[in-house]
Every structure is written in structure tokens, then in C-alpha cells.
Coordinates of C-alpha atoms and ligand atoms in Angstrom, one line a residue:
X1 CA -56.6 111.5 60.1
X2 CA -59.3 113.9 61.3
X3 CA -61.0 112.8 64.1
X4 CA -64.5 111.2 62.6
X5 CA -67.1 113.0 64.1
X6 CA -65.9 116.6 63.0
X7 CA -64.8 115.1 59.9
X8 CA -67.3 116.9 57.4
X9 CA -66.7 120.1 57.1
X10 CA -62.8 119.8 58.2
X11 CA -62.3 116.9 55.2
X12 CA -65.2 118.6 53.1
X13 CA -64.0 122.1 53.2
X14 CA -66.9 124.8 52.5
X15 CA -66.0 128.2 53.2
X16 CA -64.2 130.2 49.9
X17 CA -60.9 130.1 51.6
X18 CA -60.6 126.2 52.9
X19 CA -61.8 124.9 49.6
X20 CA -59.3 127.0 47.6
X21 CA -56.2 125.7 50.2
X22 CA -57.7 122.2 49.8
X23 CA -57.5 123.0 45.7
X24 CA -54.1 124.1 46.0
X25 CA -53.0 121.1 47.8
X26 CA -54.8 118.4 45.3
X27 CA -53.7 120.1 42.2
X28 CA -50.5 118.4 41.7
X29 CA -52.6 115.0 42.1
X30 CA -55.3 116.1 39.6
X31 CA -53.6 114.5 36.6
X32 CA -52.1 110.9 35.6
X33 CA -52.1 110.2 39.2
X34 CA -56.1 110.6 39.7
X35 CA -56.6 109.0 36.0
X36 CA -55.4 105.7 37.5
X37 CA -56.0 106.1 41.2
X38 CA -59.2 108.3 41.7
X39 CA -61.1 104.9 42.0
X40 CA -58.9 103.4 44.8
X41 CA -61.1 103.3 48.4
X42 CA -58.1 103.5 50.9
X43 CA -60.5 104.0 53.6
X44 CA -62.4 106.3 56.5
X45 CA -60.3 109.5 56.4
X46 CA -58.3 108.3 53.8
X47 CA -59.7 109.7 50.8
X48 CA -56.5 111.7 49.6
X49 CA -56.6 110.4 45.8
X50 CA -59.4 112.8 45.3
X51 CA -60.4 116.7 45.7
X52 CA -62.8 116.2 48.7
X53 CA -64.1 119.3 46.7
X54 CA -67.9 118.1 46.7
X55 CA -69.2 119.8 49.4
X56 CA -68.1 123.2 48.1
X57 CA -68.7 122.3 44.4
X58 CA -72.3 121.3 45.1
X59 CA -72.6 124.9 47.1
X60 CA -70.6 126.7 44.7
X61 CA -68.1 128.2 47.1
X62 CA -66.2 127.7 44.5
X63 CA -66.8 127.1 40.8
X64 CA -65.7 125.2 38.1
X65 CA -63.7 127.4 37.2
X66 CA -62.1 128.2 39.7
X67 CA -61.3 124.3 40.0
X68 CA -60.1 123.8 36.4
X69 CA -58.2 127.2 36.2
X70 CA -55.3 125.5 37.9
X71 CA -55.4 122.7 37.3
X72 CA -55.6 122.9 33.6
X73 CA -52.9 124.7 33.4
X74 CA -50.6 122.1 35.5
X75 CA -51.7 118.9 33.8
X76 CA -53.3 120.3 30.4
X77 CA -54.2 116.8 28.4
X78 CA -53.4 114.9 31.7
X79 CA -56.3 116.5 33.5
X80 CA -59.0 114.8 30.9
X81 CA -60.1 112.6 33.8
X82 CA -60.6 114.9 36.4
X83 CA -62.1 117.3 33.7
X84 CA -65.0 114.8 32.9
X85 CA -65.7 114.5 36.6
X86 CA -66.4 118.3 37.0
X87 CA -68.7 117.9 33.7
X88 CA -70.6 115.0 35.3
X89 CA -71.7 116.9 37.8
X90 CA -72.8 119.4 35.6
X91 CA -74.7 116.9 33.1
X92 CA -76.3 116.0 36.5
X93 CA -77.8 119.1 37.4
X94 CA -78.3 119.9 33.6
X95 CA -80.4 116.8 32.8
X96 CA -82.7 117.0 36.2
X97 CA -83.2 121.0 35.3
X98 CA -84.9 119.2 31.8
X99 CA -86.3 117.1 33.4
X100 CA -87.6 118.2 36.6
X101 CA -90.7 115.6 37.7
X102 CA -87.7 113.0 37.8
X103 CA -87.2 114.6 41.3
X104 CA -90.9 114.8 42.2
X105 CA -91.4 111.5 40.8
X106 CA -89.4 110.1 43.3
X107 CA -90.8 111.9 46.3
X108 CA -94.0 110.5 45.0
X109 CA -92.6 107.0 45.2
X110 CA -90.9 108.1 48.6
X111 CA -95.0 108.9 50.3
X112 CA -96.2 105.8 49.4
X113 CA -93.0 103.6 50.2
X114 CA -93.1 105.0 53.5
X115 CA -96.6 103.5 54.3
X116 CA -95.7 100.7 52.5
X117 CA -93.3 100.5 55.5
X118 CA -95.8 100.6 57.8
X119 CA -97.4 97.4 56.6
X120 CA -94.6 95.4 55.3
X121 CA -92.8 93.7 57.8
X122 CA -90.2 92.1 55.7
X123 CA -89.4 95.0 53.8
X124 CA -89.1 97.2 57.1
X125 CA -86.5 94.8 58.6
X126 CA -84.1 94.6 55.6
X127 CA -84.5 98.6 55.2
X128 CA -83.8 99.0 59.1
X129 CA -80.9 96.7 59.0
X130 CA -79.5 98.6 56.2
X131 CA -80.0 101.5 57.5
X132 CA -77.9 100.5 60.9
X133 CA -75.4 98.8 59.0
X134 CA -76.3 95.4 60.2
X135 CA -76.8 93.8 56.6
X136 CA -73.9 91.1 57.8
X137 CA -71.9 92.4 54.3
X138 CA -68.9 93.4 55.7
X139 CA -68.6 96.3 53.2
X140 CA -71.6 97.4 53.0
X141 CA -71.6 97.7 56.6
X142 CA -68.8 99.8 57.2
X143 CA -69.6 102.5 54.7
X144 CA -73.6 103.4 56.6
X145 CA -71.6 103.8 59.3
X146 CA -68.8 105.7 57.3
X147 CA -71.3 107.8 56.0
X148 CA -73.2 107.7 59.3
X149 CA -70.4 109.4 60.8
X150 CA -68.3 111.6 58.2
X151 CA -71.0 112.2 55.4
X152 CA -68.6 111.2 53.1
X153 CA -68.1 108.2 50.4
X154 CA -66.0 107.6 48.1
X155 CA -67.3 107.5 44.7
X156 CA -66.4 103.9 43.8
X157 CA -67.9 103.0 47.4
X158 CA -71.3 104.6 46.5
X159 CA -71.4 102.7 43.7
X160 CA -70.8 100.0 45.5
X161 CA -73.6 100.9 48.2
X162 CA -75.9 101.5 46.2
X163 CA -75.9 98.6 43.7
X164 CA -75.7 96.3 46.8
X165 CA -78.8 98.1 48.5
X166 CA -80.8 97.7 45.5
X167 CA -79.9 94.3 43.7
X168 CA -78.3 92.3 46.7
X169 CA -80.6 94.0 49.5
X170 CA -83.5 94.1 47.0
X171 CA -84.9 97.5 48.4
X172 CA -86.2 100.1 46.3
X173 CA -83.5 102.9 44.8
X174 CA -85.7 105.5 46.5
X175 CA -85.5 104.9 49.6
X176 CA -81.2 104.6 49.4
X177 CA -81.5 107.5 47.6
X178 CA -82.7 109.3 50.2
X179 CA -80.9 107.1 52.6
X180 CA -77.5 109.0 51.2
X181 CA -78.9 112.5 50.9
X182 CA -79.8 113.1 54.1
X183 CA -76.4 111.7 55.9
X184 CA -74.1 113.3 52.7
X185 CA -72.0 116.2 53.1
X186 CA -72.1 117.5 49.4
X187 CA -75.5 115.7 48.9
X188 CA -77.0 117.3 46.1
X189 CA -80.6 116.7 44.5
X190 CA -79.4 116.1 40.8
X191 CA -76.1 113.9 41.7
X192 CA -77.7 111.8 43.9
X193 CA -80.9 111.1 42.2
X194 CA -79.8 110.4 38.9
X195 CA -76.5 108.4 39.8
X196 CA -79.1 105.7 42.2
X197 CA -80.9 105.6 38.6
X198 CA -78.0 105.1 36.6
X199 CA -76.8 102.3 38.9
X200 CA -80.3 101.1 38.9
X201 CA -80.2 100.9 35.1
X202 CA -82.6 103.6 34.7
X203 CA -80.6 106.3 33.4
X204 CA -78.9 104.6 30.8
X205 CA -81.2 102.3 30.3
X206 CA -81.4 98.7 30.8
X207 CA -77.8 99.1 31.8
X208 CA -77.2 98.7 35.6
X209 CA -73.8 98.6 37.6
X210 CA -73.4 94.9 39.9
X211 CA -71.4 95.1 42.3
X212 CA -68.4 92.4 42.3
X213 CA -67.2 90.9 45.6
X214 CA -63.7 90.3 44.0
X215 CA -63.0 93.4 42.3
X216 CA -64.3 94.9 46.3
X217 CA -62.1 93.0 47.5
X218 CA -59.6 94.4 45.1
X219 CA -59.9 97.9 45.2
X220 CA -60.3 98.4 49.1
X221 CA -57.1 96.9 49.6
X222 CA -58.2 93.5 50.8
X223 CA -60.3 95.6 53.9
X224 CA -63.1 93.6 52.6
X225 CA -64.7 90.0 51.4
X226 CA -68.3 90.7 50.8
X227 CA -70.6 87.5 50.8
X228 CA -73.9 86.5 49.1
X229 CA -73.7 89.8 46.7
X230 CA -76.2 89.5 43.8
X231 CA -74.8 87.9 40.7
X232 CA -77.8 89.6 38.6
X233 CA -79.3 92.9 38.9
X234 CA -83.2 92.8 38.2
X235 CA -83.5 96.6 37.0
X236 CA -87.1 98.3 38.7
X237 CA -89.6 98.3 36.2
X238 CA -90.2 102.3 35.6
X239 CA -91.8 103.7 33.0
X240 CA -89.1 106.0 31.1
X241 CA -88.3 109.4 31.9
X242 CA -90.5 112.5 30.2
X243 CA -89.1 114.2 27.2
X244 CA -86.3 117.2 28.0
X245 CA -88.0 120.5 28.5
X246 CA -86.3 123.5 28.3
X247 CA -85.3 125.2 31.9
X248 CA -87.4 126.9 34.0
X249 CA -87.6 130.7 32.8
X250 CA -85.7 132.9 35.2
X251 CA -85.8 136.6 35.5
X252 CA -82.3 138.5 35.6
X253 CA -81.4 140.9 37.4
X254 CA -81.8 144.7 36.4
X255 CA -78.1 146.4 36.7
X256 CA -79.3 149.2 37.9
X257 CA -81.9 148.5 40.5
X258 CA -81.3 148.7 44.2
X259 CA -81.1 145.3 45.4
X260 CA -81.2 142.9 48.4
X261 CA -78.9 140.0 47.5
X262 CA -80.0 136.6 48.5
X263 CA -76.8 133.9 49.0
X264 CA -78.4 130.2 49.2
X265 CA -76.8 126.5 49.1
X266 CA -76.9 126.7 45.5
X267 CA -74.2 129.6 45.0
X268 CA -72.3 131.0 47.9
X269 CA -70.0 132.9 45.7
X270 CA -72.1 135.4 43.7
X271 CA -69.1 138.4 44.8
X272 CA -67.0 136.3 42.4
X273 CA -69.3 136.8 39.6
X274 CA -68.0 138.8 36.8
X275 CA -71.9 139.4 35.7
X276 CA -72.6 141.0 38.9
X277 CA -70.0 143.0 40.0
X278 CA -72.0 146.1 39.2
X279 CA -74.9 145.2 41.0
X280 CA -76.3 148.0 43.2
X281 CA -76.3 145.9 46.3
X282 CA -78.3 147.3 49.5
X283 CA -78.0 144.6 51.9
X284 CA -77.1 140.7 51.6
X285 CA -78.9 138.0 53.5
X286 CA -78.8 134.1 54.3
X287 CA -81.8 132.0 55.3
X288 CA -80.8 130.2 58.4
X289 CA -82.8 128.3 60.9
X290 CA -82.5 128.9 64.5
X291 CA -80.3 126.5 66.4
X292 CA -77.7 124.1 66.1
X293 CA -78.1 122.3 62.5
X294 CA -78.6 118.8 62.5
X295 CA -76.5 116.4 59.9
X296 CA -73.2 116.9 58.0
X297 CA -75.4 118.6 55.1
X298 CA -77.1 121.0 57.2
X299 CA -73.8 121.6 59.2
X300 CA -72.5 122.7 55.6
X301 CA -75.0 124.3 54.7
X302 CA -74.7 126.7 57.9
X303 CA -70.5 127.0 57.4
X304 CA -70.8 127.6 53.9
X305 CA -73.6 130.3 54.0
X306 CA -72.2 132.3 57.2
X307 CA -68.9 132.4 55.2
X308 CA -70.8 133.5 52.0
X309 CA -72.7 136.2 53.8
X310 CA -69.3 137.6 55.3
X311 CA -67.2 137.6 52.0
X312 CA -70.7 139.4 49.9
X313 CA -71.5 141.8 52.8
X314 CA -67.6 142.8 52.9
X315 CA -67.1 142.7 49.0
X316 CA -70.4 145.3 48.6
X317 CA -69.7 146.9 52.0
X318 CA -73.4 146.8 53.1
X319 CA -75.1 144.9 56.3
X320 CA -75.6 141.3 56.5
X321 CA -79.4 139.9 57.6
X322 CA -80.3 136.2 58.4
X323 CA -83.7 135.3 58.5
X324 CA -85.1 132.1 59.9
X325 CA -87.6 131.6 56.5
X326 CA -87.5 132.6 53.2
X327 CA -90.8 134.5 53.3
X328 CA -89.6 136.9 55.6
X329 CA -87.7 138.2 52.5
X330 CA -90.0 140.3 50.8
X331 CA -90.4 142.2 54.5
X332 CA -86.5 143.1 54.3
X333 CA -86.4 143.8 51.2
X334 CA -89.3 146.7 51.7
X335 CA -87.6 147.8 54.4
X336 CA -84.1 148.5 53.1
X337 CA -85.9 150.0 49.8
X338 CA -85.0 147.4 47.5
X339 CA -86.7 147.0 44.3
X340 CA -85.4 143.5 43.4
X341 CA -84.2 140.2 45.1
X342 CA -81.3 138.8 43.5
X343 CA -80.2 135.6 44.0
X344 CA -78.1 132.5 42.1
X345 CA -80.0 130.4 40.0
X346 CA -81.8 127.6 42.0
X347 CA -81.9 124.2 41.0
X348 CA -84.6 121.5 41.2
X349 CA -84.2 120.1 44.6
X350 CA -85.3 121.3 48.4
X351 CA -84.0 125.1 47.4
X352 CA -87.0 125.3 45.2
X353 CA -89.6 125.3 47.8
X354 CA -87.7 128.4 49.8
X355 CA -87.9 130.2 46.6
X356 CA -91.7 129.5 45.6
X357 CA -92.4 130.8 49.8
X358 CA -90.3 134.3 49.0
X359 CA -92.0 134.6 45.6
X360 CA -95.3 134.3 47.2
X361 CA -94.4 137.2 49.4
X362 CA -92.6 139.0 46.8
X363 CA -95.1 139.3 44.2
X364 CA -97.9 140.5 47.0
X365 CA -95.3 143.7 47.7
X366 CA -94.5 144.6 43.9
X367 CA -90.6 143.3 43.8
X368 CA -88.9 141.6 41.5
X369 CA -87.3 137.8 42.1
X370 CA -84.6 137.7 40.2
X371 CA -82.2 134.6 39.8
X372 CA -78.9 134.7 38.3
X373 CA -78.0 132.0 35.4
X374 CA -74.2 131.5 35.0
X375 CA -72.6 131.4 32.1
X376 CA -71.2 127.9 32.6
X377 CA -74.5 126.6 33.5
X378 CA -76.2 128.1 30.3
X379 CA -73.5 126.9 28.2
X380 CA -73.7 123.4 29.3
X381 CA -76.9 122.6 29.7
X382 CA -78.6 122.5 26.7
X383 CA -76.4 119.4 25.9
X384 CA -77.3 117.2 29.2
X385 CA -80.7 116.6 27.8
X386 CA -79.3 113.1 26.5
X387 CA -76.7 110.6 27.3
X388 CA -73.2 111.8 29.0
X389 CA -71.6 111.4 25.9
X390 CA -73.4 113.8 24.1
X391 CA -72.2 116.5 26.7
X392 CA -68.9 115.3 26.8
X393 CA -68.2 115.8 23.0
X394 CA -68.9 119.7 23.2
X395 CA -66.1 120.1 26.9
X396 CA -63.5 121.4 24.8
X397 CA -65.8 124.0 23.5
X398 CA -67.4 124.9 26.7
X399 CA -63.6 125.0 28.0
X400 CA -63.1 127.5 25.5
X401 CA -66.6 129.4 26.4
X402 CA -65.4 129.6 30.1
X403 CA -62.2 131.0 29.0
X404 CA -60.1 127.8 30.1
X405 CA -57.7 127.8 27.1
X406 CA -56.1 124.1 27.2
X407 CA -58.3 121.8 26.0
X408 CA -58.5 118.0 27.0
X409 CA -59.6 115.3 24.9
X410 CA -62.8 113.4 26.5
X411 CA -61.5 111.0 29.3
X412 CA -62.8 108.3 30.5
X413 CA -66.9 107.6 30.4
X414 CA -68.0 105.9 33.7
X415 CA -68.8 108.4 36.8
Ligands
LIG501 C1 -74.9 106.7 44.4 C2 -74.2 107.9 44.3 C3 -74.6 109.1 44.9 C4 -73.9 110.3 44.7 N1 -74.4 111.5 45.3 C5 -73.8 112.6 45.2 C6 -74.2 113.8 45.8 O1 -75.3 113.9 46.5 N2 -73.5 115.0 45.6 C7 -72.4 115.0 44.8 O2 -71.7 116.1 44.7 N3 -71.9 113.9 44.2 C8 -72.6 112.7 44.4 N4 -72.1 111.6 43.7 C9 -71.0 111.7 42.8 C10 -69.6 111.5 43.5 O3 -69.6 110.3 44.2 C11 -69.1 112.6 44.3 O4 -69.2 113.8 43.7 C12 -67.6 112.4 44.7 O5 -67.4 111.2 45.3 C13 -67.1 113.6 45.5 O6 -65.8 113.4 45.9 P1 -64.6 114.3 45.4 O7 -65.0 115.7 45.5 O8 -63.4 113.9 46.1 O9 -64.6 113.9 43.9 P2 -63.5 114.0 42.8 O10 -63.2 112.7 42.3 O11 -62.3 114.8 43.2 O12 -64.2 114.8 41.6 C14 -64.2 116.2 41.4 C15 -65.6 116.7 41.4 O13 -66.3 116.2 40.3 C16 -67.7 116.0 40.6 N5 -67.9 114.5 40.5 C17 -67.0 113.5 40.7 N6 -67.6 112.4 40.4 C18 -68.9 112.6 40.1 C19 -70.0 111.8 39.7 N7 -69.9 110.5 39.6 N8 -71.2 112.4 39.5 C20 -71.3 113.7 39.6 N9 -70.3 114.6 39.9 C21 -69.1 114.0 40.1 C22 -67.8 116.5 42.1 O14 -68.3 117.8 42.1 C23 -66.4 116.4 42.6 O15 -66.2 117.2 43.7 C24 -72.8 110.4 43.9 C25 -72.3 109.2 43.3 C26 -73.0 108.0 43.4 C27 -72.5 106.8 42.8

């Protein structure tokens, strides 16, 4: 067992090379034995029944591809469950890219919760408690500090968590939501929001997950006897979601322009990008804060991007830049003569606002912004605009659009 406090990064592998040795050991468990034990907790450390491949998913150190290549062609049909996970994630981001004020929606509700704060006494108690892990549910305890300390759950246990926080703990989704993203390792705008909703009963609506003390019990191995848990979950009264819009228009880059490559969170493999291999590449660079990062995110963030910046500057043999804040960009890019900024598509989220300060700046010296769409993204997406299922029915074909030629049938539905 890793020891806990370097147990991000070590147990959430985000550099290229530690998350393909961490693929290449989990790919003989990626079939019948994660159908039936991927929802097992065994505990802190433990978490062997599944990838751990989050953190570098979520940063795209590597892809989906380069997930499913393998282990498609070990376990073929078998892999159906671990299949439908991958696509989860990529309804997730999918659906929030349609639907883009669900994010700001809940910053919204974030402001005004946090003077509510301020003024409610009863409420601040119950979220303080929770958020020291002194609730008194034994459970629900030991995952904050779980989380607290590695940045990691389980996927059963946020489920878990987060039905408890809202319907047993009675505080509001947003601020667990944000609770989990700031302490998570992989934590990831679309993922996070929308599953607190979908346990909430907002996503699919009116249909909320309750957390069952037995069935706890059950699947932690007896670790735990949760108390007092909710035996009814009262779903937030929330208007419903805006109607799908189609994704935010994204420039692409010009082949033959010189170029300052831009790696970020949301794709630290763009080398490994068939679409971009002839790419007249000047210089590459990273935005990274001065100092040491604080939390297991930020911590991964840093690992993943230096390791990012390395591989792209070695791959195009050109120099590597950091630069404390995005719009410094524009500056470097003037100064190495390039005439575009190419970076991986962003998604809603944080990224977005690093983006908007280098477009600013961009636009005032006359380059181009340019963000890469990948091909599994554009493929998908137009079919995460409703429920999961309607995404799930078109994976064989998308398989087959990614060039993955064994084709599952849909596994199982819950995430
Ligand atoms: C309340 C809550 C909050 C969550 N927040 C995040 C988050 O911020 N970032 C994040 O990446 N995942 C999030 N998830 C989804 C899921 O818990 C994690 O992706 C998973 O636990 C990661 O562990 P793993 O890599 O071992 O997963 P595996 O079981 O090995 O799955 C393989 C991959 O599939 C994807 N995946 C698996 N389950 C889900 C799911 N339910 N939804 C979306 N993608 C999934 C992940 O990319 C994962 O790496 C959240 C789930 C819940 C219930």
C-alpha cells in the first residue's frame, strides 16, 4: 500500500509512461472480473479492481484509445462493462459541452450559498462537520478523510458520499460538488457536476440514488454500519436544464502555419495526435504557476503538464516555455514568430477562463487561437445531448469510427 499522503499521483498515475505501465497491468482485469467486481470498495489504497486511470483520462495523457486498444482486443465482448465506463465519461463532457450554463449555473448557486453561510448557523455547522469528517456516519466519515488525504474515491463510495451529503446530511449538491472537486485527483468539471446531479435526481430526472446502510455494509466488506441514513431522498427543486446547443465553434489549426503549441489539463498528449503530426511546431509551452501546487488536482496537474511539455518539445525537437498566466501567451508567441496558437480543445470548466485571458491578448497582436477537436470527441458528442442510453446505442459504431474493430454489446447502464 502506498503510503497516503504521496498517494495521488503514485496510485493516480499522470505522466504518458506511468499511466500506460498502470494500463498494462489492469488489462487482464478489465473484463468479467471488473463486470462483477468494479463496484467492490476494498478500501484506502486498495482500489485494485479498477484502472486508477482517472487522473490521466481526465488530462488525456492518455486517450481512449489508447485504453480500449488493448484491452479490446484481450477481452472483446467481455470488456462491455469497462467499455461503457470510458463512454460515461465522455457522455459527461459531451452533455456539459451542450449544455454549458449547467456549470455556471452552479457557480451561481455556489456565490450566494456561500453567504448564505455566513448567516445560517445551522447550515454552516452540518457543512463544517462534513467537511471534517465528523458527521458521526462511520462511512461517510472515513471517505472526506480518504479523499482528504489521497484525492481518490472509489466510484461506488462517491455515490455513496454524495447521496448521503445531500439526502441524509440535507446540504445542498453544490456545495459537495465542489467539496469533491477541489480535494479530487482526476476531478473533472463535467464528471463531477453532472454525476452530484444525477444522484440528486436531476439528471435523469426525478430519479435520485439513496444510499442503503445494508447494501454499505455489504459492499465494503463489513468495514462499515452506517446509522440514521435517509430512507427518502427529497430531490432539490431545480428548474430543468436548457435545451442542448450545439458546441462552442472552435477554430482549427492551419497545417501549414508556424505555430506555438499550447499543452493544458485538458490534453497532455497532442504528439500522439495523428491530425497533428504535421504541424509546423516552433516552440511548446505549459501554463504553470510559480511554487509548490497546492492539492492532489493541482499536484497533477503540474506532473502531468511538465511530463507533456517534455514528451511534445522532444517529439517536435523545439524549446519548451512555462509561463506563469495564460495571457503572457500572445507575448511568446510574437516573439518566436508564430502565426497561430494551437492548443487541444478546452472544455467547459476552469480551463475556459485561461483561454478567454490568451484570446484577449491574442486577438490584440493579430494571431490565431486555434483549438484542436478530436475525432472521438466529435464523433461522440452529438449523441450525449440526451439520456446515457441514447449514447450508448451508437458505441459499437463509434468503436468502429475510432478504428477499435471488436465491438461490445452495451453493458451495464448505471455509472
Ligand atoms: C459524485 C461523483 C463524482 C465524480 N467525479 C468525477 C470526477 O471529477 N472526475 C472523474 O474522472 N470521474 C468522476 N466520477 C466518476 C468515477 O467515480 C471516476 O471516474 C472513477 O471512480 C475513477 O476511477 P477509475 O479510473 O479506477 O475508474 P474505472 O472503473 O477503472 O473506469 C475507467 C474509466 O472510465 C471513466 N469512468 C468510470 N466511471 C465513470 C463514471 N461514473 N462517470 C464518468 N466516467 C467514469 C473514468 O475515466 C475511468 O478512469 C464521479 C462519480 C461520482 C459518483
Amino acid at each position: 500500500m502506498t503510503d497516503p499522503s504521496r498517494a495521488d499521483v503514485a496510485d493516480h498515475p499522470v505522466t504518458r509512461d506511468a499511466a500506460l505501465a498502470r494500463l498494462n497491468a489492469f488489462v487482464p482485469l478489465a473484463g468479467a472480473a471488473y463486470a462483477k467486481g468494479r463496484n467492490a470498495d476494498h478500501g484506502t489504497g486498495r482500489h485494485d479492481s479498477v484502472s486508477r486511470l482517472s487522473a490521466a483520462l481526465r488530462r488525456r495523457s492518455v486517450t481512449e484509445i489508447d485504453v480500449l486498444t488493448p484491452v479490446l482486443a484481450q477481452h472483446g465482448h467481455d470488456a462491455a462493462a469497462f467499455v461503457n465506463e470510458v463512454f460515461w465519461r465522455t457522455y459527461f463532457k459531451g452533455w456539459l459541452e451542450a449544455r454549458p450554463d449547467t456549470w455556471h449555473a452552479m457557480l451561481r448557486a455556489l456565490a450566494a450559498l456561500d453567504s448564505q453561510l455566513l448567516r445560517d448557523d445551522a447550515l454552516a455547522k452540518r457543512h463544517a462537520a462534513a467537511l471534517r469528517g465528523q458527521t458521526g456516519i462511520d462511512c461517510f466519515d472515513h471517505w472526506m478523510g480518504e479523499l482528504d488525504q489521497t484525492g481518490y474515491l472509489h466510484n461506488w463510495a462517491r455515490m455513496q458520499f454524495a447521496s448521503i451529503w445531500i439526502f441524509t446530511l440535507g446540504l445542498p449538491w453544490e456545495l459537495g460538488a465542489r467539496a469533491m472537486f477541489v480535494r479530487l485527483v482526476d476531478a473533472d468539471p463535467a464528471s463531477n457536476t453532472l454525476s452530484w446531479r444525477w444522484v440528486a435526481g436531476l439528471h435523469t430526472r426525478g430519479k435520485a440514488y439513496l444510499a442503503d446502510a445494508a447494501l454499505i455494509a455489504h459492499m465494503t466488506g463489513g468495514r462499515f454500519a452506517p446509522v440514521g441514513l435517509a430512507t427518502r431522498a427529497a430531490i432539490p427543486d431545480e428548474p430543468l436544464p436548457p435545451a442542448a446547443i450545439p458546441p462552442r465553434d472552435v477554430i482549427e489549426p492551419a497545417p501549414d502555419a508556424p505555430t506555438l503549441l499550447w499543452i493544458t489539463p485538458d490534453d497532455c498528449a497532442l504528439e500522439t495526435e495523428p491530425a497533428l503530426a504535421s504541424l509546423i511546431v516552433r516552440a511548446v509551452v505549459i501554463v504553470d504557476a510559480n511554487g509548490d501546487p497546492a492539492g492532489h488536482g493541482a499536484r497533477a496537474d503540474r506532473a502531468a503538464l511538465d511530463d507533456a511539455l517534455a514528451r511534445a518539445a522532444g517529439h517536435w525537437n523545439v524549446a519548451a516555455f512555462r509561463t506563469p498566466d495564460a495571457g503572457a501567451i500572445a507575448a511568446l508567441a510574437q516573439e518566436i514568430g508564430a502565426a497561430q496558437v494551437v492548443t487541444g480543445r478546452v472544455a467547459v470548466g476552469p480551463g475556459l477562463d485561461a483561454l478567454d485571458r490568451a484570446r484577449t491578448a491574442l486577438d490584440a497582436a493579430g494571431i490565431g487561437l486555434a483549438e484542436h477537436l478530436r475525432a472521438w470527441d466529435a464523433a461522440a458528442w452529438p449523441h450525449a445531448t440526451r439520456g446515457y442510453y441514447a449514447l450508448r446505442k451508437t458505441i459499437p459504431n463509434l468503436l468502429g469510427v475510432a478504428g477499435l474493430s471488436v465491438l461490445p454489446p452495451p453493458g451495464e447502464p448505471l455509472p
